[in-house]
XYZ file of C-alpha atoms in Angstrom:
785
model
C 10.021 -4.423 -24.649
C 10.388 -7.904 -22.983
C 12.868 -9.835 -25.102
C 14.261 -12.051 -22.387
C 11.832 -14.385 -20.605
C 12.037 -15.219 -16.802
C 14.079 -18.288 -16.161
C 12.006 -19.602 -13.305
C 12.951 -20.497 -9.703
C 16.448 -21.250 -8.584
C 17.746 -23.318 -5.530
C 18.971 -21.646 -2.438
C 22.414 -22.503 -1.165
C 22.072 -25.132 1.640
C 25.702 -24.512 2.855
C 25.565 -22.969 6.356
C 27.236 -19.516 6.626
C 27.798 -18.733 10.359
C 28.968 -15.316 9.448
C 25.272 -14.442 8.636
C 24.031 -15.874 12.151
C 22.342 -13.509 14.648
C 23.028 -15.774 17.651
C 24.289 -19.222 18.305
C 21.522 -19.686 20.842
C 18.952 -21.902 18.911
C 15.645 -20.234 17.877
C 16.665 -16.739 19.279
C 15.644 -17.640 22.737
C 15.611 -14.663 25.044
C 15.512 -12.098 21.973
C 12.448 -9.947 21.065
C 11.371 -11.655 17.783
C 8.304 -13.029 16.196
C 7.109 -16.605 17.335
C 6.396 -17.994 13.982
C 5.745 -21.502 15.062
C 3.622 -20.523 17.974
C 1.590 -18.094 15.687
C 1.207 -20.845 13.103
C -0.223 -23.262 15.765
C -2.686 -20.526 16.954
C -3.817 -19.920 13.392
C -4.240 -23.676 12.784
C -6.356 -23.668 15.955
C -8.588 -20.807 14.797
C -9.135 -22.564 11.479
C -9.748 -25.931 13.123
C -13.470 -25.931 12.100
C -12.596 -25.704 8.360
C -9.118 -27.098 8.284
C -9.362 -29.032 5.012
C -10.555 -26.020 3.174
C -7.828 -23.869 4.889
C -5.166 -26.392 3.568
C -6.630 -26.244 0.043
C -6.332 -22.566 0.023
C -2.707 -22.521 1.072
C -1.861 -25.437 -1.282
C -3.911 -24.517 -4.399
C -4.803 -20.722 -4.214
C -2.573 -17.772 -5.017
C -1.660 -15.880 -1.869
C -4.232 -13.109 -0.941
C -1.781 -11.586 1.471
C 1.216 -9.646 0.149
C 2.270 -8.986 -3.489
C 5.070 -11.576 -3.869
C 2.730 -13.743 -5.661
C 3.084 -17.261 -4.159
C 1.014 -19.807 -5.996
C -0.002 -22.630 -3.826
C 3.231 -23.015 -1.836
C 5.461 -22.093 -4.763
C 6.871 -19.097 -6.458
C 8.965 -18.033 -9.453
C 11.907 -17.021 -7.330
C 13.182 -19.933 -5.169
C 12.510 -23.671 -5.324
C 10.739 -25.345 -2.470
C 7.562 -24.502 -0.443
C 6.986 -21.123 1.089
C 4.270 -19.882 3.507
C 4.313 -16.981 5.929
C 2.327 -15.379 8.779
C 0.965 -12.522 6.618
C -0.698 -15.114 4.416
C -1.926 -17.149 7.514
C -3.145 -14.036 9.148
C -5.730 -13.423 6.373
C -6.645 -17.043 6.086
C -9.496 -16.980 8.570
C -11.292 -14.326 6.281
C -11.694 -17.140 3.826
C -12.649 -19.988 6.201
C -14.799 -18.599 8.972
C -18.502 -18.963 9.224
C -21.189 -16.152 9.106
C -21.778 -13.756 11.908
C -24.353 -15.087 14.255
C -27.706 -13.398 13.776
C -28.132 -12.284 17.293
C -24.873 -10.260 17.069
C -25.485 -9.093 13.481
C -28.803 -7.736 14.442
C -27.852 -6.192 17.843
C -28.400 -2.513 18.615
C -26.031 -0.405 16.495
C -24.469 0.967 19.721
C -23.584 -2.409 20.774
C -21.776 -3.224 17.539
C -20.031 0.231 17.805
C -18.261 -1.065 20.909
C -16.215 -3.447 18.864
C -13.003 -2.524 17.191
C -12.450 -3.437 13.592
C -10.280 -6.392 14.748
C -13.160 -7.660 16.934
C -15.673 -7.128 14.187
C -13.497 -9.169 12.000
C -13.492 -12.069 14.478
C -17.303 -12.117 14.450
C -17.399 -13.784 11.094
C -18.607 -13.079 7.427
C -21.511 -11.091 6.262
C -24.205 -13.720 5.601
C -26.759 -11.781 3.436
C -27.611 -8.262 2.282
C -28.456 -5.866 5.030
C -29.900 -2.359 5.325
C -30.143 0.320 8.153
C -31.922 3.538 7.573
C -31.944 6.648 9.655
C -33.410 6.178 13.160
C -33.141 2.383 12.866
C -31.275 0.849 15.783
C -30.340 -2.343 13.966
C -29.394 -3.723 10.567
C -32.321 -5.664 8.838
C -32.129 -8.486 6.402
C -32.737 -7.528 2.669
C -33.197 -9.722 -0.449
C -30.605 -9.282 -3.215
C -33.168 -8.031 -5.499
C -34.362 -5.358 -3.178
C -30.896 -4.335 -2.309
C -29.723 -4.014 -5.850
C -33.098 -2.237 -7.007
C -32.523 0.359 -4.296
C -28.986 1.030 -5.304
C -30.061 1.187 -9.054
C -33.018 3.507 -8.322
C -30.819 5.943 -6.574
C -28.102 5.909 -9.369
C -30.851 6.673 -11.859
C -31.798 9.660 -9.919
C -28.423 11.003 -9.642
C -25.996 12.795 -11.935
C -23.162 10.383 -12.543
C -20.737 13.132 -11.060
C -22.596 12.419 -7.809
C -21.611 8.827 -7.221
C -18.379 7.126 -6.901
C -16.780 3.670 -6.660
C -13.768 2.482 -4.575
C -12.012 -0.912 -4.397
C -9.802 -2.040 -1.594
C -6.793 -4.339 -1.728
C -8.532 -7.336 -0.178
C -7.466 -10.120 -2.398
C -9.583 -8.594 -5.177
C -8.891 -10.203 -8.636
C -7.973 -8.588 -11.832
C -11.307 -9.694 -13.281
C -13.161 -7.777 -10.632
C -11.071 -4.662 -10.914
C -11.618 -4.830 -14.711
C -15.387 -5.174 -14.538
C -15.631 -2.467 -11.839
C -13.787 -0.062 -13.928
C -15.903 -0.871 -16.996
C -19.180 -0.776 -15.231
C -18.286 2.645 -13.646
C -17.541 4.162 -17.097
C -20.629 2.560 -18.534
C -22.704 4.099 -15.791
C -21.282 7.553 -16.702
C -18.813 8.149 -13.839
C -15.161 8.588 -13.759
C -15.046 8.792 -9.913
C -13.390 5.272 -9.495
C -10.402 4.824 -7.149
C -8.556 2.009 -5.454
C -6.498 1.298 -2.402
C -3.204 0.799 -4.224
C -3.198 4.404 -5.381
C -3.184 5.536 -1.650
C 0.112 3.670 -1.238
C 2.096 3.526 -4.622
C 0.484 5.766 -7.217
C 3.552 8.251 -6.906
C 5.807 5.196 -7.994
C 3.783 4.771 -10.975
C 3.598 8.484 -11.738
C 7.344 8.995 -11.149
C 8.410 5.823 -13.128
C 6.228 6.790 -16.106
C 7.870 10.244 -16.062
C 11.403 8.865 -15.616
C 11.300 5.654 -17.783
C 7.826 5.576 -19.405
C 6.520 2.600 -17.514
C 4.841 2.363 -14.020
C 5.928 -0.982 -12.864
C 8.862 -2.772 -11.466
C 11.590 -3.201 -14.130
C 13.281 -6.237 -12.443
C 12.454 -9.476 -10.654
C 13.090 -10.779 -7.245
C 15.568 -13.131 -8.825
C 17.679 -10.030 -9.571
C 18.190 -9.581 -5.881
C 20.226 -12.995 -5.852
C 23.570 -11.991 -7.148
C 23.307 -8.265 -7.476
C 26.060 -6.184 -5.862
C 23.879 -4.053 -3.948
C 20.139 -4.420 -2.843
C 19.005 -1.022 -1.587
C 15.792 -0.798 0.436
C 14.450 2.764 0.737
C 11.679 3.375 3.304
C 10.693 -0.305 3.151
C 10.283 -2.969 5.717
C 9.877 -5.725 3.285
C 10.588 -8.442 6.003
C 7.487 -7.246 7.941
C 4.957 -6.743 4.996
C 6.172 -9.680 2.852
C 7.992 -12.154 5.089
C 8.809 -14.734 2.363
C 11.089 -11.913 0.869
C 13.443 -12.698 3.653
C 14.209 -16.045 2.021
C 15.185 -14.096 -1.070
C 17.420 -11.869 0.975
C 18.960 -14.812 2.629
C 19.745 -16.257 -0.817
C 21.049 -12.905 -2.085
C 23.401 -12.676 0.934
C 24.771 -16.112 0.337
C 25.608 -15.024 -3.182
C 27.418 -11.863 -1.844
C 24.736 -9.215 -2.211
C 25.123 -6.279 0.104
C 21.880 -5.190 1.519
C 21.538 -1.543 2.410
C 18.549 -0.032 4.290
C 17.741 3.892 4.165
C 15.168 4.502 6.804
C 14.962 6.912 9.805
C 14.405 4.015 12.172
C 16.674 1.075 12.277
C 13.875 -1.378 11.705
C 14.641 -4.531 13.808
C 12.942 -6.670 11.109
C 15.274 -5.534 8.569
C 18.339 -5.964 10.901
C 17.861 -9.495 12.160
C 15.287 -12.047 10.973
C 14.518 -15.663 11.666
C 13.197 -17.268 8.411
C 10.992 -20.184 9.768
C 11.140 -22.257 6.581
C 14.740 -22.272 6.361
C 16.264 -24.534 9.088
C 19.632 -22.675 9.295
C 17.903 -19.233 9.670
C 15.138 -20.578 11.909
C 17.840 -21.888 14.334
C 20.345 -19.043 14.324
C 18.516 -16.118 12.687
C 19.924 -14.074 9.673
C 21.702 -10.679 9.771
C 19.685 -8.927 6.871
C 21.059 -5.555 6.528
C 24.806 -4.838 6.011
C 24.271 -1.130 6.868
C 21.496 1.358 7.801
C 21.543 4.906 6.720
C 19.153 6.779 9.096
C 17.885 9.586 6.971
C 15.382 12.264 8.390
C 11.775 11.710 7.427
C 11.471 13.758 4.305
C 15.140 14.061 3.834
C 15.532 11.441 1.133
C 15.770 13.918 -1.777
C 18.690 15.730 -0.112
C 20.323 12.310 0.620
C 20.170 11.253 -2.947
C 21.354 14.638 -4.120
C 24.379 14.069 -1.826
C 25.132 10.688 -3.442
C 24.893 12.307 -6.921
C 26.952 15.395 -5.767
C 29.795 13.072 -4.824
C 29.468 11.285 -7.993
C 29.862 14.470 -9.992
C 32.782 15.480 -7.745
C 34.447 12.020 -8.480
C 33.936 12.736 -12.159
C 35.998 15.905 -11.866
C 38.767 13.925 -10.453
C 38.497 11.047 -13.085
C 35.994 10.737 -15.797
C 34.055 7.528 -15.679
C 34.813 6.946 -12.143
C 31.011 7.231 -11.047
C 28.779 8.023 -14.106
C 28.111 5.279 -16.821
C 28.849 7.697 -19.586
C 28.156 5.390 -22.401
C 24.761 4.436 -20.907
C 23.944 8.015 -20.292
C 24.899 9.092 -23.759
C 22.781 6.450 -25.461
C 19.903 6.161 -23.243
C 19.333 9.219 -21.032
C 18.035 12.845 -21.323
C 18.633 16.000 -19.289
C 22.127 15.213 -17.802
C 23.503 18.650 -17.896
C 20.455 20.134 -16.161
C 20.479 17.457 -13.345
C 24.192 18.092 -12.817
C 23.768 21.784 -12.649
C 20.803 21.494 -9.942
C 22.702 19.025 -7.709
C 25.999 20.980 -7.901
C 24.370 24.140 -7.021
C 23.199 22.603 -3.749
C 25.534 23.041 -0.731
C 26.703 20.175 1.277
C 25.385 22.141 4.254
C 21.777 22.108 2.995
C 22.133 18.323 1.960
C 23.314 17.424 5.490
C 20.869 19.614 7.319
C 17.887 18.165 5.364
C 19.015 14.549 5.201
C 20.393 14.356 8.763
C 23.137 12.053 7.397
C 26.819 13.083 7.891
C 28.837 13.942 4.847
C 31.249 11.061 5.292
C 28.412 8.623 5.509
C 26.759 9.936 2.396
C 30.204 9.657 0.552
C 30.379 6.048 1.833
C 27.245 4.922 0.190
C 27.876 7.076 -2.875
C 31.262 5.345 -3.383
C 29.753 1.822 -2.837
C 27.124 2.516 -5.496
C 29.865 4.116 -7.781
C 31.756 0.885 -7.718
C 28.687 -1.457 -8.061
C 28.318 -2.874 -11.454
C 24.782 -3.973 -10.556
C 22.209 -2.537 -8.061
C 18.488 -3.084 -7.434
C 16.546 -0.221 -5.914
C 13.453 -1.179 -3.944
C 11.098 1.250 -2.017
C 7.927 1.455 -0.252
C 5.757 3.754 1.716
C 8.643 5.604 3.374
C 9.099 7.313 0.003
C 5.626 7.296 -1.384
C 3.493 8.818 1.407
C 4.833 12.366 1.145
C 3.459 15.380 -0.526
C 6.519 15.369 -2.739
C 6.496 11.414 -3.251
C 6.775 11.573 -7.115
C 9.937 13.750 -6.599
C 11.365 11.329 -4.205
C 10.965 8.367 -6.613
C 12.221 10.233 -9.641
C 15.484 10.680 -7.697
C 15.821 6.969 -7.164
C 15.267 6.615 -10.877
C 18.107 9.273 -11.415
C 20.534 7.070 -9.412
C 19.681 4.025 -11.545
C 19.960 6.011 -14.806
C 23.228 7.618 -14.061
C 24.764 4.357 -13.170
C 23.029 2.290 -15.989
C 21.438 0.057 -13.349
C 18.454 -0.596 -15.630
C 17.032 -3.156 -18.058
C 19.205 -6.100 -17.441
C 19.970 -8.967 -14.977
C 20.643 -8.002 -11.390
C 19.721 -4.236 -11.868
C 16.482 -2.186 -11.844
C 13.807 -0.243 -10.195
C 11.329 -2.004 -7.807
C 8.315 -0.300 -6.121
C 7.883 -2.912 -3.389
C 4.061 -3.457 -3.373
C 2.195 -4.331 -0.217
C -0.918 -6.247 -1.103
C -1.934 -9.038 -3.526
C -2.874 -7.907 -7.021
C -2.736 -4.169 -6.387
C -0.316 -3.971 -9.201
C -3.196 -4.971 -11.400
C -5.801 -2.556 -10.062
C -4.590 0.382 -12.023
C -3.618 -1.824 -15.079
C -7.307 -2.925 -15.238
C -8.497 0.694 -15.178
C -9.984 0.985 -11.718
C -8.280 4.435 -11.387
C -9.518 7.924 -12.187
C -6.395 8.622 -14.161
C -6.291 5.497 -16.295
C -8.235 3.137 -18.571
C -7.054 -0.243 -19.227
C -3.700 -0.269 -21.190
C -2.709 3.465 -20.814
C -3.640 6.850 -19.281
C -7.056 8.561 -19.302
C -6.251 10.538 -22.591
C -7.879 11.275 -25.826
C -6.224 8.488 -27.803
C -6.843 5.736 -25.074
C -10.455 7.003 -24.573
C -11.071 6.586 -28.317
C -9.402 3.081 -28.350
C -11.457 1.921 -25.463
C -14.725 3.232 -26.856
C -14.195 1.161 -29.981
C -13.516 -1.954 -27.843
C -16.333 -1.263 -25.390
C -18.803 0.017 -27.897
C -20.218 2.726 -25.636
C -19.211 6.403 -24.921
C -16.788 6.977 -21.998
C -17.417 10.244 -20.031
C -14.531 12.726 -20.845
C -14.447 14.657 -17.500
C -11.733 14.002 -14.988
C -12.708 11.731 -12.046
C -11.718 12.518 -8.555
C -9.350 10.853 -6.217
C -10.530 9.186 -3.033
C -9.647 12.054 -0.701
C -11.382 14.604 -2.844
C -14.487 12.280 -3.203
C -14.738 12.135 0.594
C -14.444 16.048 0.685
C -17.108 16.306 -2.048
C -19.493 14.456 0.189
C -19.899 17.560 2.375
C -20.468 20.042 -0.527
C -23.791 22.026 -0.731
C -26.679 19.966 -1.678
C -27.165 21.602 -5.102
C -23.346 21.364 -6.050
C -22.937 19.403 -9.309
C -20.091 17.305 -7.920
C -21.796 16.701 -4.486
C -21.079 12.983 -3.863
C -24.474 11.485 -2.707
C -23.678 7.767 -3.104
C -20.491 5.837 -2.482
C -20.132 2.271 -3.612
C -17.395 0.650 -1.610
C -15.869 -2.703 -2.328
C -14.094 -3.265 1.090
C -11.875 -0.459 2.572
C -12.214 1.450 5.781
C -11.613 5.098 5.335
C -11.956 5.744 9.008
C -8.704 3.803 9.566
C -6.811 4.592 6.428
C -7.292 8.302 5.774
C -6.048 11.457 7.504
C -8.525 13.306 9.852
C -10.788 10.475 11.012
C -13.231 12.811 12.452
C -13.761 14.575 9.104
C -14.006 11.147 7.419
C -16.823 10.107 9.727
C -18.705 13.303 8.972
C -18.201 12.747 5.205
C -19.529 9.098 5.384
C -22.560 10.184 7.256
C -23.381 12.914 4.793
C -23.827 10.535 2.033
C -27.435 9.570 0.913
C -26.686 6.022 0.438
C -23.525 4.106 1.262
C -22.975 0.684 -0.085
C -20.354 -1.684 1.597
C -19.665 -4.754 -0.609
C -17.466 -6.720 1.655
C -16.630 -10.106 3.361
C -16.782 -8.681 6.915
C -18.065 -5.691 8.935
C -15.720 -2.939 9.901
C -16.094 0.287 11.915
C -16.971 2.392 8.953
C -19.827 -0.083 7.969
C -21.510 1.141 11.239
C -21.550 4.957 10.526
C -24.951 6.420 9.671
C -26.078 7.667 6.229
C -28.923 9.943 5.314
C -31.054 7.562 3.487
C -29.517 4.052 3.928
C -26.415 2.014 4.566
C -26.565 -1.129 2.380
C -24.135 -4.098 2.993
C -23.585 -6.746 0.324
C -21.999 -10.016 1.051
C -19.033 -10.644 -1.297
C -17.293 -14.021 -2.170
C -13.591 -14.386 -1.537
C -10.929 -14.808 -4.245
C -11.143 -18.544 -3.790
C -14.839 -18.654 -4.126
C -14.899 -16.787 -7.424
C -16.563 -18.935 -10.168
C -14.015 -19.984 -12.821
C -11.221 -18.638 -10.704
C -9.392 -15.406 -11.137
C -5.938 -13.758 -11.652
C -3.675 -11.456 -9.601
C -0.568 -9.593 -10.560
C 2.613 -9.547 -8.425
C 5.137 -6.746 -7.673
C 7.287 -8.315 -10.456
C 4.528 -8.290 -13.043
C 3.820 -12.096 -12.769
C 0.114 -12.737 -13.534
C -0.916 -15.889 -11.532
C -4.154 -17.834 -12.002
C -5.843 -18.866 -8.739
C -8.535 -21.670 -9.249
C -11.931 -21.772 -7.537
C -11.491 -23.875 -4.531
C -14.240 -26.244 -3.435
C -14.943 -27.707 -0.107
C -15.798 -24.636 2.185
C -17.706 -26.071 5.056
C -18.615 -22.715 6.219
C -19.835 -21.417 2.784
C -21.871 -18.157 2.876
C -24.762 -19.234 0.678
C -25.747 -15.688 -0.335
C -22.341 -14.247 -1.114
C -21.724 -13.369 -4.615
C -18.607 -12.874 -6.909
C -17.623 -9.228 -6.898
C -17.593 -8.831 -10.603
C -21.109 -10.417 -11.011
C -22.511 -7.837 -8.584
C -21.181 -4.947 -10.673
C -22.837 -6.539 -13.738
C -26.116 -6.991 -11.895
C -26.008 -3.356 -10.920
C -25.432 -2.205 -14.629
C -28.267 -4.387 -15.814
C -30.711 -2.658 -13.341
C -29.489 0.960 -14.095
C -29.252 0.676 -17.883
C -31.084 -2.474 -18.820
C -31.417 -1.664 -22.554
C -27.579 -1.460 -23.110
C -26.215 -3.649 -20.260
C -25.292 -6.478 -22.707
C -22.255 -4.218 -23.398
C -20.763 -5.018 -20.094
C -22.065 -8.454 -19.599
C -19.760 -11.474 -19.247
C -20.804 -15.052 -18.965
C -17.710 -16.216 -17.038
C -14.193 -15.301 -15.865
C -12.621 -16.590 -19.072
C -14.590 -14.248 -21.054
C -13.385 -11.310 -18.885
C -9.752 -12.501 -19.335
C -10.164 -12.599 -23.119
C -11.321 -8.920 -23.154
C -8.501 -7.954 -20.604
C -5.977 -9.359 -23.154
C -7.458 -6.987 -25.903
C -7.935 -3.910 -23.559
C -4.406 -3.946 -22.120
C -2.080 -5.452 -24.634
C 0.618 -5.994 -21.922
C -1.921 -8.658 -20.682
C -2.070 -10.699 -23.949
C -1.434 -14.088 -22.325
C -3.881 -13.837 -19.515
C -6.563 -15.406 -21.704
C -4.362 -18.665 -21.628
C -4.329 -18.793 -17.722
C -6.889 -21.537 -16.827
C -5.629 -23.909 -14.189
C -3.817 -24.005 -10.931
C -0.058 -23.059 -11.526
C -0.717 -21.110 -14.687
C 1.429 -17.962 -14.857
C 2.927 -15.476 -17.264
C 4.944 -12.353 -16.798
C 4.032 -9.219 -18.772
C 6.831 -7.313 -20.249
C 9.380 -10.176 -19.992
C 12.111 -10.544 -17.330
C 13.166 -6.791 -17.476
C 11.504 -3.598 -18.594
C 13.490 -1.098 -20.451
C 15.739 -4.076 -21.545
C 19.096 -2.965 -23.120
C 18.356 0.523 -21.823
C 15.424 1.162 -24.357
C 12.599 2.834 -22.471
C 9.056 2.966 -23.532
C 9.143 6.768 -23.816
C 8.542 8.717 -27.068
C 12.277 8.941 -27.756
C 13.174 5.430 -26.058
C 15.225 7.337 -23.473
C 15.091 7.648 -19.771
C 14.539 11.199 -18.283
C 16.601 12.587 -15.580
C 14.403 14.870 -13.295
C 15.808 17.817 -11.552
C 13.954 18.885 -8.338
C 14.701 21.091 -5.331
C 15.196 19.966 -1.670
C 11.647 20.235 -0.115
C 11.133 22.347 2.862
C 9.158 20.576 5.544
C 8.547 23.810 7.422
C 9.928 22.322 10.652
C 10.692 24.864 13.383
C 13.369 24.678 16.184
C 12.385 22.082 18.564
C 9.625 20.462 16.445
C 9.709 16.800 15.289
C 8.479 15.186 12.108
C 6.101 12.329 12.702
C 5.315 9.476 10.324
C 2.401 7.010 10.954
C 4.078 3.546 11.319
C 2.513 0.341 10.205
C 3.196 -2.432 12.736
C 1.759 -6.124 12.399
C -1.184 -5.327 10.245
C -2.700 -5.574 6.808
C -3.550 -2.188 5.853
C -6.346 -1.324 8.310
C -6.484 -4.823 9.643
C -4.424 -4.922 12.872
C -3.226 -8.405 13.798
C -1.058 -7.764 16.837
C -1.450 -5.254 19.713
C 2.296 -5.614 20.311
C 4.894 -5.335 17.455
C 6.789 -8.619 17.803
C 10.074 -7.064 16.557
C 10.398 -4.381 19.183
C 7.500 -4.915 21.624
C 5.948 -1.597 20.833
C 2.213 -1.178 21.747
C -0.245 0.689 19.536
C 0.130 3.840 21.490
C 3.883 3.889 21.858
C 5.577 6.827 20.287
C 8.975 5.642 18.846
C 11.586 8.320 19.583
C 15.277 8.899 20.118
C 16.469 8.676 23.603
C 18.555 11.816 23.238
C 15.440 13.689 22.288
C 13.647 12.258 25.382
C 16.464 13.353 27.520
C 16.451 16.862 26.115
C 12.573 17.019 26.912
C 13.111 15.449 30.404
C 11.058 12.444 29.180
C 11.650 8.998 30.653
C 11.031 5.785 28.668
C 7.386 4.658 29.185
C 6.290 7.964 30.357
C 3.016 9.533 29.118
C 3.603 12.223 26.415
C 1.494 14.284 24.020
C 2.281 14.697 20.326
C 0.249 17.602 18.913
C 0.062 20.151 16.208
C -2.771 22.433 14.850
C -4.692 19.508 13.480
C -4.908 16.991 16.363
C -3.526 15.504 19.613
C -2.199 12.061 20.228
C -1.540 10.856 23.717
C 0.846 7.879 23.970
C 4.011 6.602 25.666
C 7.642 7.328 24.978
C 9.470 4.247 23.547
C 13.197 4.882 23.028
C 14.402 3.132 19.878
C 17.278 3.614 17.288
C 15.698 6.333 15.226
C 17.251 9.554 13.655
C 17.045 12.564 16.071
C 14.085 14.858 15.456
C 11.969 12.062 14.194
C 9.047 10.166 15.579
C 7.013 7.137 14.452
C 3.561 6.224 15.595
C 1.159 3.478 14.560
C -1.455 3.866 11.824
C -4.285 4.158 12.095
C -4.032 5.420 15.838
C -1.788 8.415 14.798
C -4.032 9.621 11.839
C -5.580 12.324 14.083
C -2.418 14.408 13.682
C -2.888 14.326 9.870
C -4.754 17.098 8.078
C -7.192 16.343 5.209
C -6.579 18.046 1.865
C -2.772 17.724 1.777
C -2.134 15.703 -1.441
C 0.900 14.615 -3.165
C 1.230 17.233 -6.145
C 1.321 14.616 -8.993
C -0.434 11.500 -7.786
C -2.806 13.029 -5.412
C -2.261 10.660 -2.434
C -2.584 11.965 1.137
C 0.593 13.053 2.976
C 1.153 10.754 5.991
C 3.933 12.914 7.597
C 3.600 16.045 9.515
C 5.449 18.338 11.917
C 4.488 18.184 15.477
C 5.465 19.362 19.031
C 6.192 16.857 21.808
C 5.622 17.391 25.593
C 5.397 15.469 28.817
C 1.741 14.569 29.281
C 1.506 16.171 32.814
C 2.994 19.478 31.453
C 0.735 19.589 28.467
C -2.350 18.915 30.460
C -1.484 21.331 33.302
C -0.699 24.043 30.644
C -3.890 23.169 28.838
C -5.965 23.651 32.056
C -4.230 26.994 32.771
C -4.999 28.312 29.286
C -8.563 27.099 29.419
C -9.156 28.759 32.815
C -7.688 32.040 31.552
C -9.778 31.968 28.588
C -12.947 31.391 30.780
C -12.030 34.433 32.986
C -11.425 36.534 29.831
C -15.087 35.633 28.661
C -16.481 36.440 32.074
C -14.882 39.793 32.020
C -16.133 40.502 28.515
C -19.619 39.650 29.656
C -19.318 41.813 32.691
C -18.401 44.864 30.716
């Protein structure tokens, strides 16, 4: 695995190409679009009290925003400097001063008036805090007292009764690794991380299909491939620098195809601020959109494959790469049988895409020597997400689009270093280097020199559910140790989440800032610990990008607003271990970041090389330029596996819609804009098709109610170019519609899509009042009898 090395960044063509321009009017004046230069000026103003340090972060640190992996101002894809608004939006987290004491120690109900966005603006957590039942305010605590309280509670509990969680907030590989090791040392396998809520089905599906749970290709492969296919991804919104790669790809003749229910404006037209031509005239990104139904992706992919098999009946070799399939692929006949048994009627009905359009894309891919398949949350946040992604892998395997330049499979990661979280073992299903299985447990026990608990740890959703189990249940979670994260705004059924958080005896929030979940009560205590940022971590740290590049980010000096009592996250975990098990804690002790990296290289052999990363600009790519190079997969027989699945039934009744929770201008639960700069949608706008609106006599901007058996969402109709029968709402505002306990069957992440009914608000409220009145009269009559 990994014979060829990444060649490094290339130059983008400077030759203007008017055929790609959105408008000849400079800077998109008059169009709905982001105002990058204005936004950048506002961010500079926000950071004016610490501008020198902010500049050092941007020019020396590895981006803690998205997972592209920009180191300083440079990356491994394109020559020249890169910076984007996603990175600038999180900059203030690293430069701001501490929260003022009078606000921090205000009455808890006053703090609860703030949204998470407003709490973020207040500043950083300055020192350890505690709030016990009945106490109206947070009190200051010493580090020793805080850690002793946490350790004393852990000593009393069965390890099955406490859990760890790590967010995607710029946490380094070193912190993920130490957290995973300390959790197992303390006797618990309940450890999970934010990346699993987004992309664990990608990892599960890819391991099943090709034996490895990571992107097989690079961003460089976009530039010159025949087709770059984005599935359920708004890469331009989550990772704006990627639009430069797309522009470079377009100039090399790459066709960009987007499969998504909504014709996302950011994937249609984009103004790349750091490219003069694009900043002036914009860039047409997508060559075509295929507007599939939410949950209709498997049917759509089966349609593509069905046409390939029909093409093969006419002329062998016209669609399937037979030599690749013969040498490198299993289960061809079974897949062919499954797909051919499906009717075109069922495929069209589920996908929502006409047959001629499916054939059009099928033919394009059949005639493409190369293709890169990239996907994101549109495929991963379903109850059948692993099956979704296995079908993308089927497409690549049938065409031989794998293991070489300009071809491959790319789960498009959202946040910096989340690729590394599972690879470091901060996950209930893995240990560093491999799965949580007998062979890997035995290997890691030899390296770590302590026994690892053998029972299966729980995923985050189940952990929350276990917080409300009866007091004497062996798996009742009584203590939750959270490094960042806000389950109130990332998990379905927020009312239940609040109840679960308040049922915990002790909740620890190790974080940079307060959020709404920090303010929820607990039975014994809420303890808040101030964490250092990535750039303050002594000895620096590493992060892993989507394309498996492991970057070193140095410790950056000169923070005028330094929080004196904040501590590096990995150091806090070690301190905890020393207090809970002082006699054996030397087994998890590390003197510095370098010693952690040296152990990571042994624990996960893919990371052999991380120990040599010591200064700004140091980087290596694990696995080489392409995984599955020459078609040889890291599976037991070296072959990829075609996976046969059925078309899922969403249980949608006539007149119902399927809704997905849409992420606007935000960084996971951190909302940065009240209005989406690409379409002017507000946080309570419901994106819907105008024909659906007319059918229900709903006018644009009118109040509507979206509801089901789990919750009610009151918003406004906003007509956009979305496939009929589909709705999109913002996340987390729409999470009240989502039930708890509906998990993806292999990877266990929550399902963020659900069937709903839509009505005009006035009709819904009038009907509700009538039904309520009738119910009351029934009750009265019953009592009278």
